[in-house]
Structures are given as C-alpha cells and as structure tokens.
GROMACS .gro file of C-alpha atoms in nm:
model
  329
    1UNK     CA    1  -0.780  -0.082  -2.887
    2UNK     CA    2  -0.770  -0.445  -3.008
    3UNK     CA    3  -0.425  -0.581  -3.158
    4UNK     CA    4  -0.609  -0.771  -3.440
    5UNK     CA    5  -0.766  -0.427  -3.611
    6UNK     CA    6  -0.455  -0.188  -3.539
    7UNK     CA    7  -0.295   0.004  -3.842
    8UNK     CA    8   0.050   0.106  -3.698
    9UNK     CA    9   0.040   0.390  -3.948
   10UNK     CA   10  -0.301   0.472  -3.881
   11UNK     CA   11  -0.099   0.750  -3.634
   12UNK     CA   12   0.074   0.928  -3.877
   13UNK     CA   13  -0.257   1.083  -3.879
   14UNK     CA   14  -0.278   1.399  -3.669
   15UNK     CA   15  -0.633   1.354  -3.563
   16UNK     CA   16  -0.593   0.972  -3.430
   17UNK     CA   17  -0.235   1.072  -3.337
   18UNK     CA   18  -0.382   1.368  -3.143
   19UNK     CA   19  -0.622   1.171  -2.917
   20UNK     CA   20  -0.379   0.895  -2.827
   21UNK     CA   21  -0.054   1.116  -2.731
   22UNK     CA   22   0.025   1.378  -2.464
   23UNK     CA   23   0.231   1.670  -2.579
   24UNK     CA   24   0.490   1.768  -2.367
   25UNK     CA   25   0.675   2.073  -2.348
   26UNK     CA   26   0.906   2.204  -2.654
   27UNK     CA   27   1.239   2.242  -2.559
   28UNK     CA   28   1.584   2.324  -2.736
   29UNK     CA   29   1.378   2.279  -3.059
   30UNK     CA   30   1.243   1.946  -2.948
   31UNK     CA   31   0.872   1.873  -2.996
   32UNK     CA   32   0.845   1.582  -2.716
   33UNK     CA   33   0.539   1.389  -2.693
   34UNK     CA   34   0.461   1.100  -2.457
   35UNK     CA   35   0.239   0.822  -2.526
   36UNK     CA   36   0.115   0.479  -2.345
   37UNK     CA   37   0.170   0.147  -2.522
   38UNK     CA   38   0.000  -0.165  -2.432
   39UNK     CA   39   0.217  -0.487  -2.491
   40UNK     CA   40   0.123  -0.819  -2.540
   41UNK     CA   41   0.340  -1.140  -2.554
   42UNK     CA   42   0.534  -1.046  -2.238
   43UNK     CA   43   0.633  -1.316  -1.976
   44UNK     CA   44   0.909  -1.222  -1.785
   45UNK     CA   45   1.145  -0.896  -1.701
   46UNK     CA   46   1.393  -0.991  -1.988
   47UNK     CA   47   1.088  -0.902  -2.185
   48UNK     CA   48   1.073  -0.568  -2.085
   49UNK     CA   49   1.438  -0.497  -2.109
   50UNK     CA   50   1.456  -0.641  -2.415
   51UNK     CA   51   1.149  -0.392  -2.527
   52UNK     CA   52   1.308  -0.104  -2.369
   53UNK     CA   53   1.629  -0.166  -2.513
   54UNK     CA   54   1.421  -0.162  -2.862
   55UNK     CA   55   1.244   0.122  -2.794
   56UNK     CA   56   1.524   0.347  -2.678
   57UNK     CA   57   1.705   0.227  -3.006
   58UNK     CA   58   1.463   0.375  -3.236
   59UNK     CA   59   1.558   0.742  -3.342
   60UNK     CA   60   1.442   1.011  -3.163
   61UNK     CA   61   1.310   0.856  -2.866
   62UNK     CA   62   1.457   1.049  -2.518
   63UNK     CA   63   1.319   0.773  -2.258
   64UNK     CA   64   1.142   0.453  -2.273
   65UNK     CA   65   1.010   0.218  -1.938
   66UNK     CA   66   0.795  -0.103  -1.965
   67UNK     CA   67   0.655  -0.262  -1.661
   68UNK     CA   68   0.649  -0.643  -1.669
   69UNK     CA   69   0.385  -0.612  -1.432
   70UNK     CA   70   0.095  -0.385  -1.625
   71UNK     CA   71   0.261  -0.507  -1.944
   72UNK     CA   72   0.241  -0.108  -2.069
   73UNK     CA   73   0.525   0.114  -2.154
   74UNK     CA   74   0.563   0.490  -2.121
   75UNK     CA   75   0.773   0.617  -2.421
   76UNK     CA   76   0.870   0.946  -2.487
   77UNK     CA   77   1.023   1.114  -2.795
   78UNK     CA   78   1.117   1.398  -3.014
   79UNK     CA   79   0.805   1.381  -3.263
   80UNK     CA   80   0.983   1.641  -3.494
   81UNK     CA   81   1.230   1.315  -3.521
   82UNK     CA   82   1.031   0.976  -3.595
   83UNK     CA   83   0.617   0.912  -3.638
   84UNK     CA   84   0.475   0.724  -3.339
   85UNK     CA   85   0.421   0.475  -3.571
   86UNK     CA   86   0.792   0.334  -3.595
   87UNK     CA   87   0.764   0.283  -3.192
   88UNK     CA   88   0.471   0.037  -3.260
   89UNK     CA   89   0.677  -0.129  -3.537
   90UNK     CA   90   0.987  -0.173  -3.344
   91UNK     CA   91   0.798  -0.304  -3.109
   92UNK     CA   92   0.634  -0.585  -3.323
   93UNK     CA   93   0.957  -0.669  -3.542
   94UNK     CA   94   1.086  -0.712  -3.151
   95UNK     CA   95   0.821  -1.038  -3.155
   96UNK     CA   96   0.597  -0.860  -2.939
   97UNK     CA   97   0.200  -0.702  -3.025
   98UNK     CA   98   0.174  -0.362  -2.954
   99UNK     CA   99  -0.099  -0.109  -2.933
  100UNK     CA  100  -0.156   0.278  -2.800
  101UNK     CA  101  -0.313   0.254  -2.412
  102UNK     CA  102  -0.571   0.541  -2.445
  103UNK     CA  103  -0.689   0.483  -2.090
  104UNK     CA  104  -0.353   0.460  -1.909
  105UNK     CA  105  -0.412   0.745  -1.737
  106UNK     CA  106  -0.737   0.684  -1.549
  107UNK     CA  107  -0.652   0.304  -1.508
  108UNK     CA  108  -0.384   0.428  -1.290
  109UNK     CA  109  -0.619   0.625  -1.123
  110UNK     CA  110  -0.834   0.329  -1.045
  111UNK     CA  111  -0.565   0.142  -0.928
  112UNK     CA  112  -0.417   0.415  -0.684
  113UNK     CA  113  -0.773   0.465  -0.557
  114UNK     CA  114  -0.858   0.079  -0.505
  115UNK     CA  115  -0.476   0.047  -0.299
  116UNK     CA  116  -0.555   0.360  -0.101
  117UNK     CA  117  -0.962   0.229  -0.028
  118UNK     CA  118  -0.841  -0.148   0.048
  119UNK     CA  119  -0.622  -0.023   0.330
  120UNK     CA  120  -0.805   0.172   0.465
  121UNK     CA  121  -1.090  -0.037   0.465
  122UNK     CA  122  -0.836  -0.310   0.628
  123UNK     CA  123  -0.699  -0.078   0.890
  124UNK     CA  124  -1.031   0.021   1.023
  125UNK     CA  125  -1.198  -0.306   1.046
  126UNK     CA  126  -0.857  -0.466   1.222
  127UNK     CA  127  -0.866  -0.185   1.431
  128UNK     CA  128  -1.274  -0.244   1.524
  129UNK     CA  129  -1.180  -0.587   1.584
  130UNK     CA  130  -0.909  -0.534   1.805
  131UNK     CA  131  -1.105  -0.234   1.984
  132UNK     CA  132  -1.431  -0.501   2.026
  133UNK     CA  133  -1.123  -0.761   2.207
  134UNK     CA  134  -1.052  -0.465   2.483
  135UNK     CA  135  -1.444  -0.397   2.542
  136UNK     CA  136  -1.521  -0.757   2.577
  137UNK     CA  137  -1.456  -0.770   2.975
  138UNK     CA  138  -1.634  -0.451   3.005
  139UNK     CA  139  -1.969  -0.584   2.877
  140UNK     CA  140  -1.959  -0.986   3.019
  141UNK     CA  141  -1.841  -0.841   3.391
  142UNK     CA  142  -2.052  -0.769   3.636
  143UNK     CA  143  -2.086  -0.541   3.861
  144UNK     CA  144  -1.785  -0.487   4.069
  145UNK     CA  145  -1.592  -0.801   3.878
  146UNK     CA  146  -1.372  -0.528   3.655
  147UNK     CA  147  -1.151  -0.340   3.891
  148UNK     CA  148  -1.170   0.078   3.779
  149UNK     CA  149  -0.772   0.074   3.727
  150UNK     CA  150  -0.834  -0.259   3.490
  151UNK     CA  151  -1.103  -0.063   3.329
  152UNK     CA  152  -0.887   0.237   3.287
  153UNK     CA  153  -0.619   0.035   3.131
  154UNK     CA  154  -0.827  -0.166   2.897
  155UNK     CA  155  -0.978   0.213   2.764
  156UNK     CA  156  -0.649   0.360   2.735
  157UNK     CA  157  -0.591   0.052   2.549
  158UNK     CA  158  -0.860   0.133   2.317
  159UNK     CA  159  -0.845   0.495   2.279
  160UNK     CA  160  -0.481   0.391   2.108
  161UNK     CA  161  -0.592   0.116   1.862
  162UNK     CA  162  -0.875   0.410   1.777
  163UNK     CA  163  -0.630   0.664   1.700
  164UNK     CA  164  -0.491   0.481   1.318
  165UNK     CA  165  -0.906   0.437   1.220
  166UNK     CA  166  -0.930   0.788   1.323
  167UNK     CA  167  -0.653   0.971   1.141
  168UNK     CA  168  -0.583   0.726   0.860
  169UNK     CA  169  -0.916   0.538   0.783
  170UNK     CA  170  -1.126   0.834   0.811
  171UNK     CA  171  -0.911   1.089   0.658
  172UNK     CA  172  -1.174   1.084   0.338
  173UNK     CA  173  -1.486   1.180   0.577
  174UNK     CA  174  -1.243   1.495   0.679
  175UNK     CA  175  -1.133   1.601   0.389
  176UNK     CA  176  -1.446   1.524   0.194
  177UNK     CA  177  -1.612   1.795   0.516
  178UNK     CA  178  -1.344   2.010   0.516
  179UNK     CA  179  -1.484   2.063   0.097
  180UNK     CA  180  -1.805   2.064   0.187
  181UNK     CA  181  -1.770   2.375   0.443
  182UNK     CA  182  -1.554   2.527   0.193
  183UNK     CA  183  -1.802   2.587  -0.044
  184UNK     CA  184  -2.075   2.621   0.214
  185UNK     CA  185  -2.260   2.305   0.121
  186UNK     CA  186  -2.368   2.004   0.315
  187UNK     CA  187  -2.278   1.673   0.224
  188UNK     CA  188  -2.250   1.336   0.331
  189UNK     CA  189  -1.905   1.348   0.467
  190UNK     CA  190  -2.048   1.670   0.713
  191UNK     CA  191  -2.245   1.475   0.954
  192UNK     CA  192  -2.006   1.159   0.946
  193UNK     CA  193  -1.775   1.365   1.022
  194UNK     CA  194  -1.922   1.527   1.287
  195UNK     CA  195  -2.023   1.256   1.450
  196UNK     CA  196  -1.695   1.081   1.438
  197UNK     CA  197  -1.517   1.360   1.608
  198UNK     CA  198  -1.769   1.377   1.874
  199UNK     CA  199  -1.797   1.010   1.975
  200UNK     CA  200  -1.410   1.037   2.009
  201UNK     CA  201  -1.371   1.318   2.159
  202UNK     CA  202  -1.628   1.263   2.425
  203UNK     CA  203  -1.475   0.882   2.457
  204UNK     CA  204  -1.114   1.038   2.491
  205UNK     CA  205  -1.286   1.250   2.796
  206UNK     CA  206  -1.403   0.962   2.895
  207UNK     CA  207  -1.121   0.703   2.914
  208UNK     CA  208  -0.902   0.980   3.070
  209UNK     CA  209  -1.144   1.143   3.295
  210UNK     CA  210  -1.427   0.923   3.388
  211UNK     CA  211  -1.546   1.193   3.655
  212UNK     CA  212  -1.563   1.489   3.426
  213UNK     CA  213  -1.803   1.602   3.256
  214UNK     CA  214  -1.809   1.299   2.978
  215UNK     CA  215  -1.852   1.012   3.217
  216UNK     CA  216  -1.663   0.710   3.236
  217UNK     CA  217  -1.820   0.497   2.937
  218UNK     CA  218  -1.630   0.550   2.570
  219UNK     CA  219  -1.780   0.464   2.268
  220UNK     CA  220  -1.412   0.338   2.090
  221UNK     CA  221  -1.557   0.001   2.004
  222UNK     CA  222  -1.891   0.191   1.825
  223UNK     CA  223  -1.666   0.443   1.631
  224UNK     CA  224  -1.391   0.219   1.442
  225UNK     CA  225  -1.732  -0.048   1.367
  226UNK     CA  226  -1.868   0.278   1.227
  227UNK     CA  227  -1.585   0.347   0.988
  228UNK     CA  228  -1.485   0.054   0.933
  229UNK     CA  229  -1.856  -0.068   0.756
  230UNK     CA  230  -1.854   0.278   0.623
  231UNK     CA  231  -1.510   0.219   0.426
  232UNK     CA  232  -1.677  -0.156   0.335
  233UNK     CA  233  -1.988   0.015   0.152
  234UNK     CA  234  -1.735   0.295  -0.019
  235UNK     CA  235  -1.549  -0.034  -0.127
  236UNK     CA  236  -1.757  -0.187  -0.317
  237UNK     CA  237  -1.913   0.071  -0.455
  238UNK     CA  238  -1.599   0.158  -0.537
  239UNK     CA  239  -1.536  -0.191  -0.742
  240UNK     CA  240  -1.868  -0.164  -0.897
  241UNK     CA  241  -1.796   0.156  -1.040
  242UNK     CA  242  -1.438   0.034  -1.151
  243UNK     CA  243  -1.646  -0.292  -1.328
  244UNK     CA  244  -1.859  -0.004  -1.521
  245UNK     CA  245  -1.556   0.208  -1.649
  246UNK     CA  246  -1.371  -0.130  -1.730
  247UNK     CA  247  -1.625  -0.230  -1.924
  248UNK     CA  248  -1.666   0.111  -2.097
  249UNK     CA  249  -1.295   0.057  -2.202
  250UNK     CA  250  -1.335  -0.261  -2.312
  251UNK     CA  251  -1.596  -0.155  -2.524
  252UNK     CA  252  -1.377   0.154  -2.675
  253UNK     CA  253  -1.137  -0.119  -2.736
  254UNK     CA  254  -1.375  -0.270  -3.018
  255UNK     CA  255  -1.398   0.062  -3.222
  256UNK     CA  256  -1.252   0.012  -3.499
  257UNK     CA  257  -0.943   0.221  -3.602
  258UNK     CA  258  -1.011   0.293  -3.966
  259UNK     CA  259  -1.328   0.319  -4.117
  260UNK     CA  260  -1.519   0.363  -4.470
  261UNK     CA  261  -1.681   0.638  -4.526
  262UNK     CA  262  -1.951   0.706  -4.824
  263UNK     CA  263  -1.885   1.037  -5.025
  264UNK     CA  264  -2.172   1.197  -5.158
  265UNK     CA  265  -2.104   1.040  -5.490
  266UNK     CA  266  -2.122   0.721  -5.344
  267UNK     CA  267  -1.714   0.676  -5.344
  268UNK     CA  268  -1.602   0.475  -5.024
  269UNK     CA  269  -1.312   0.647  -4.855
  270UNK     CA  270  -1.111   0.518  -4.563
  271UNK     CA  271  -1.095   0.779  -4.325
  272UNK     CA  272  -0.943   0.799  -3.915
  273UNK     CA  273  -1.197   0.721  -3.662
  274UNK     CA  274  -1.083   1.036  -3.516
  275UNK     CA  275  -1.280   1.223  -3.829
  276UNK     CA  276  -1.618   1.103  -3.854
  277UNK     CA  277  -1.875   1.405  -3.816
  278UNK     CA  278  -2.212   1.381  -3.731
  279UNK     CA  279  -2.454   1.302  -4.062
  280UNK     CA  280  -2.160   1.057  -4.194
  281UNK     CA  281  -2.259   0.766  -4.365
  282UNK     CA  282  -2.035   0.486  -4.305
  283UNK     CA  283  -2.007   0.135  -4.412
  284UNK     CA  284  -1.935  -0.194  -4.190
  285UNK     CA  285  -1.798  -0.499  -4.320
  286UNK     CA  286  -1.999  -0.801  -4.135
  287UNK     CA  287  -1.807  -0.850  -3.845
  288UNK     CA  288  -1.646  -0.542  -3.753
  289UNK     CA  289  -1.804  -0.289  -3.475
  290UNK     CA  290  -2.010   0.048  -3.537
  291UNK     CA  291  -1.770   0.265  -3.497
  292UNK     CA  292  -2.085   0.546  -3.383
  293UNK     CA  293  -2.355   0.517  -3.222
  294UNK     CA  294  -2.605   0.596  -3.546
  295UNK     CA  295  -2.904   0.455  -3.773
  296UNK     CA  296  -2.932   0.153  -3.946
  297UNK     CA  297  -2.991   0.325  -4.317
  298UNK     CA  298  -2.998   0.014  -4.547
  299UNK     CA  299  -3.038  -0.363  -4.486
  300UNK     CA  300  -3.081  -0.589  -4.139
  301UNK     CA  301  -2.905  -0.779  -3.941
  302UNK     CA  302  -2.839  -0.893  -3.561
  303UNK     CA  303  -2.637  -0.693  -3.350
  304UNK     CA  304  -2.366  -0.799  -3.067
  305UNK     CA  305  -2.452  -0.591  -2.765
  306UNK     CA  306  -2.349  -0.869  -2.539
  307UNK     CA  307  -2.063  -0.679  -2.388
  308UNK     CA  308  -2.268  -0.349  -2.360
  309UNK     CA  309  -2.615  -0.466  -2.223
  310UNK     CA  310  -2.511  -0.805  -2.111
  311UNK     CA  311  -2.767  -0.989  -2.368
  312UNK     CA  312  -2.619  -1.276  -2.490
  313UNK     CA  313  -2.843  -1.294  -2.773
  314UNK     CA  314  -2.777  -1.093  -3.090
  315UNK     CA  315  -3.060  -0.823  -3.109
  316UNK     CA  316  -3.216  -0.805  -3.465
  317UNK     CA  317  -3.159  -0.463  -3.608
  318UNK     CA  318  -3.378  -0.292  -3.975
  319UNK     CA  319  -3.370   0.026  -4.146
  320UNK     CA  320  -3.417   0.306  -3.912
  321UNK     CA  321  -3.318   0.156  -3.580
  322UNK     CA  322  -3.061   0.310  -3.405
  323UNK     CA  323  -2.706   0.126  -3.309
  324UNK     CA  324  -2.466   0.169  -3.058
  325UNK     CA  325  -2.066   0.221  -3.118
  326UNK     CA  326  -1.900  -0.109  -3.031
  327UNK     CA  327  -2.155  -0.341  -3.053
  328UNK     CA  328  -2.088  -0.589  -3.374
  329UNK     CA  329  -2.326  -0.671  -3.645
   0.00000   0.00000   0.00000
C-alpha cells in the first residue's frame, strides 16, 4: 500500500479495516486486534523508540514493537477503545509515514524460509568440500601408496564431516518422504531420500567394516555433492519464486485505497476498495491504478503494465479490452 494514496481514515471502514487487521481474542471485555504497520522515514533505533513510545501513548493500545531493521511495527490494541486510524496518525504527527503491512505475515515467511534454505545450502556444500579434501589421497594414490590404517582414518574422517549434510542439510528430503508415505503417495523427496540413506548407510559399512558385506569403498564424497547441488537448485528456485510473490506485492501496493464508483443514476460515489462487486463500474482519474482487473467501457488510453509484464512500453488500451488491477492508465 503506497504512502502517497493512503486515507488514514479509510480504516474506520469495517470492510478495509477487516482485511488489514487480525482479531485477537476478547478478553475482560476487550476486543484486541493486532495489525502490521509499515514505517517510512526511519534511520536509526531512537526512531523506533521514539515510535513505540508514540504508539503505546495513544489510548487503548496494550503493546506496541517497531524493528529498526524491517522498519514495520506490530501494534496491538483494544479496538472497542480507539479506530486503527489514530495509530496511523500518531504515527505521522510523530514525523514519520505510515501505512498498514498487509503482507507481513508471509514476508516473514519468506524470510524464515530463505535463512533456513541458505544454511543449509552452505552447510552441505562446506561439508562436500571438505569431504572431496579427505578423498583426494584416495583417488591420486596408487596402488599400495595409501596405507589401509591411513585409509581407515581419512574415511572415518569423512563419515563425520557427512553426518551435519546428513541430518541437518537433508532434513527437507526426510521430512518431505516421511509426507509422502504418509499419505501413500510418491514424490520427489521418496527416491532422494532413499537413495541418500542407502549411499550412507552402505558407506558407514564401509568405512567401519571394509570386509563385510559393503566393501571397503564409501561413497561420502558423492552423497554431500548430491545434497549439496540439490539444496543449490531448491535455492534458487526458491529466490525466483520469492522475486514472483515480491512482485505480486508490489503490485497490490499500487491499488488504490478509495475508489469512485458510478451509481446507476450516474452519481459518483467514493466507496472502500474492500467493496467493489463484480459488474461495478468505476471511474479512474488519469494516473491512478485499476483498482480490478475489468473492461475498458468508455474512451482509450495507454496502460502501465511495466511492473506486471515487464513491458516498458505503455500498451494502448479501447473500449472493450480488458485491464488488469494495478497497472496505470
């Protein structure tokens, strides 16, 4: 939601205010409601203090935090007590710009998952490396140059570097199995898996046994590679699909917050984005974005899609072509 186009009191209205805020639960008479604000103009931690100090000052708000380092606060309040609306005002008579964070929730998602796939990634292809560093002597010697203890050692060696890639890098191949069997299906994760826990369990035989019935050659240096170029193609598909939903944000961002809305007697009405129906006619001032994806009823013009199709020319648009929501005329 863009700072420029905001209406603080644009969430007095139950429909916008609805889509923006998550109820909590009633208690002692208290309707408590928590919402994510977006802040703009901070530079420092004194900022945030000085916006939670604001925030918490404002009547009816139980608990207020603001992270210097997302810029966002988490506020929550009695909304029996005050409109969420006097929370963005205190905020902007505090110097600052402040706007609703509708997608708070799954950017912390994305972040949580990106942290949890980057170190993983990182751990496995360290641990490859490292692995590859302890094989090295077995594949250059000859025969009879590596002594079998040496050999021994530089497995045992191996089969520990192994064990972090194998319980912490793969953990998603496991679990993502572990589903798969639940439900009787088979995915992906089933044969990668599989195969994981057979190279190193047959290498583990191996490096501990070499006369059983595994043989004395392990595979160590072949399974963390494995993950670890697995976790790299998760990765970036992984960024790619945190690109798309970023860019679906973004694009939310440009709906505008109020529109106009014809009446069947032709009357204009401003109306909550939040309660357009389907057959609506609306209006759009040159400039500001569809606010639906719709038909073109009257006129022509050209049409922004830049952010949505990556066109960098505006796209001429007549009477009867359809438009998208967020692209600017």
């Amino acid at each position: 939601m863009s700072t420029d186009t905001f209406v603080p009191a644009a969430l007095d209205d139950p429909a916008e205010l609805a889509s923006l805020v998550r109820r909590g639960t009633a208690r002692a008479g208290r309707r408590v409601a928590e919402m994510s604000v977006r802040i703009e103009g901070m530079h420092c931690a004194a900022c945030a203090l000085t916006i939670e100090s604001v925030l918490r000052g404002v009547r009816g708000v139980i608990d207020a935090n603001v992270s210097a380092a997302s810029r966002c606060a988490s506020v929550r309040w009695d909304a029996g007590i005050a409109p969420a609306s006097h929370l963005i005002d205190a905020v902007r008579r505090a110097g600052y710009e402040a706007v609703p964070d509708t997608a708070a929730a799954a950017r912390g998602l994305r972040q949580r998952e990106r942290r949890q796939m980057t170190w993983r990634t990182f751990v496995a292809l360290f641990c490859s490396m490292q692995v590859m560093m302890l094989a090295t002597p077995a594949y250059v010697s000859g025969p009879g140059d590596l002594a079998p203890d040496l050999k021994r050692l530089l497995d045992w060696g191996s089969w520990l570097v192994s064990l972090p890639v194998l319980m912490f890098s793969a953990a998603p191949f496991f679990a993502g199995a572990w589903r798969a069997l639940r439900l009787r299906t088979i995915g992906m994760d089933v044969p990668v898996a599989l195969g994981i826990a057979v190279a190193f369990i047959a290498s583990s035989g191996a490096a501990f046994d070499p006369g059983g019935v595994f043989g004395s050659e392990v595979y160590f240096d072949s399974l963390t590679m494995f993950v670890g170029f697995l976790l790299a193609g998760r990765w970036l598909e992984m960024a790619a699909r945190h690109r798309a939903a970023e860019t679906l944000e973004q694009a939310v961002d440009q709906l505008p917050q109020r529109v106009l809305r014809l009446r069947p007697d032709g009357t204009v009405e401003t109306v909550s984005l939040q309660r357009l129906q389907p057959g609506d006619t609306v209006r759009v001032p040159v400039g500001e974005a569809f606010a639906a994806d719709g038909v073109l009823t009257r006129g022509e013009t050209e049409v922004d899609e830049s952010m949505l199709t990556g066109e960098p020319r505006p796209v001429a648009r007549h009477a009867g072509d359809a438009v998208v929501a967020a692209a600017r005329p």
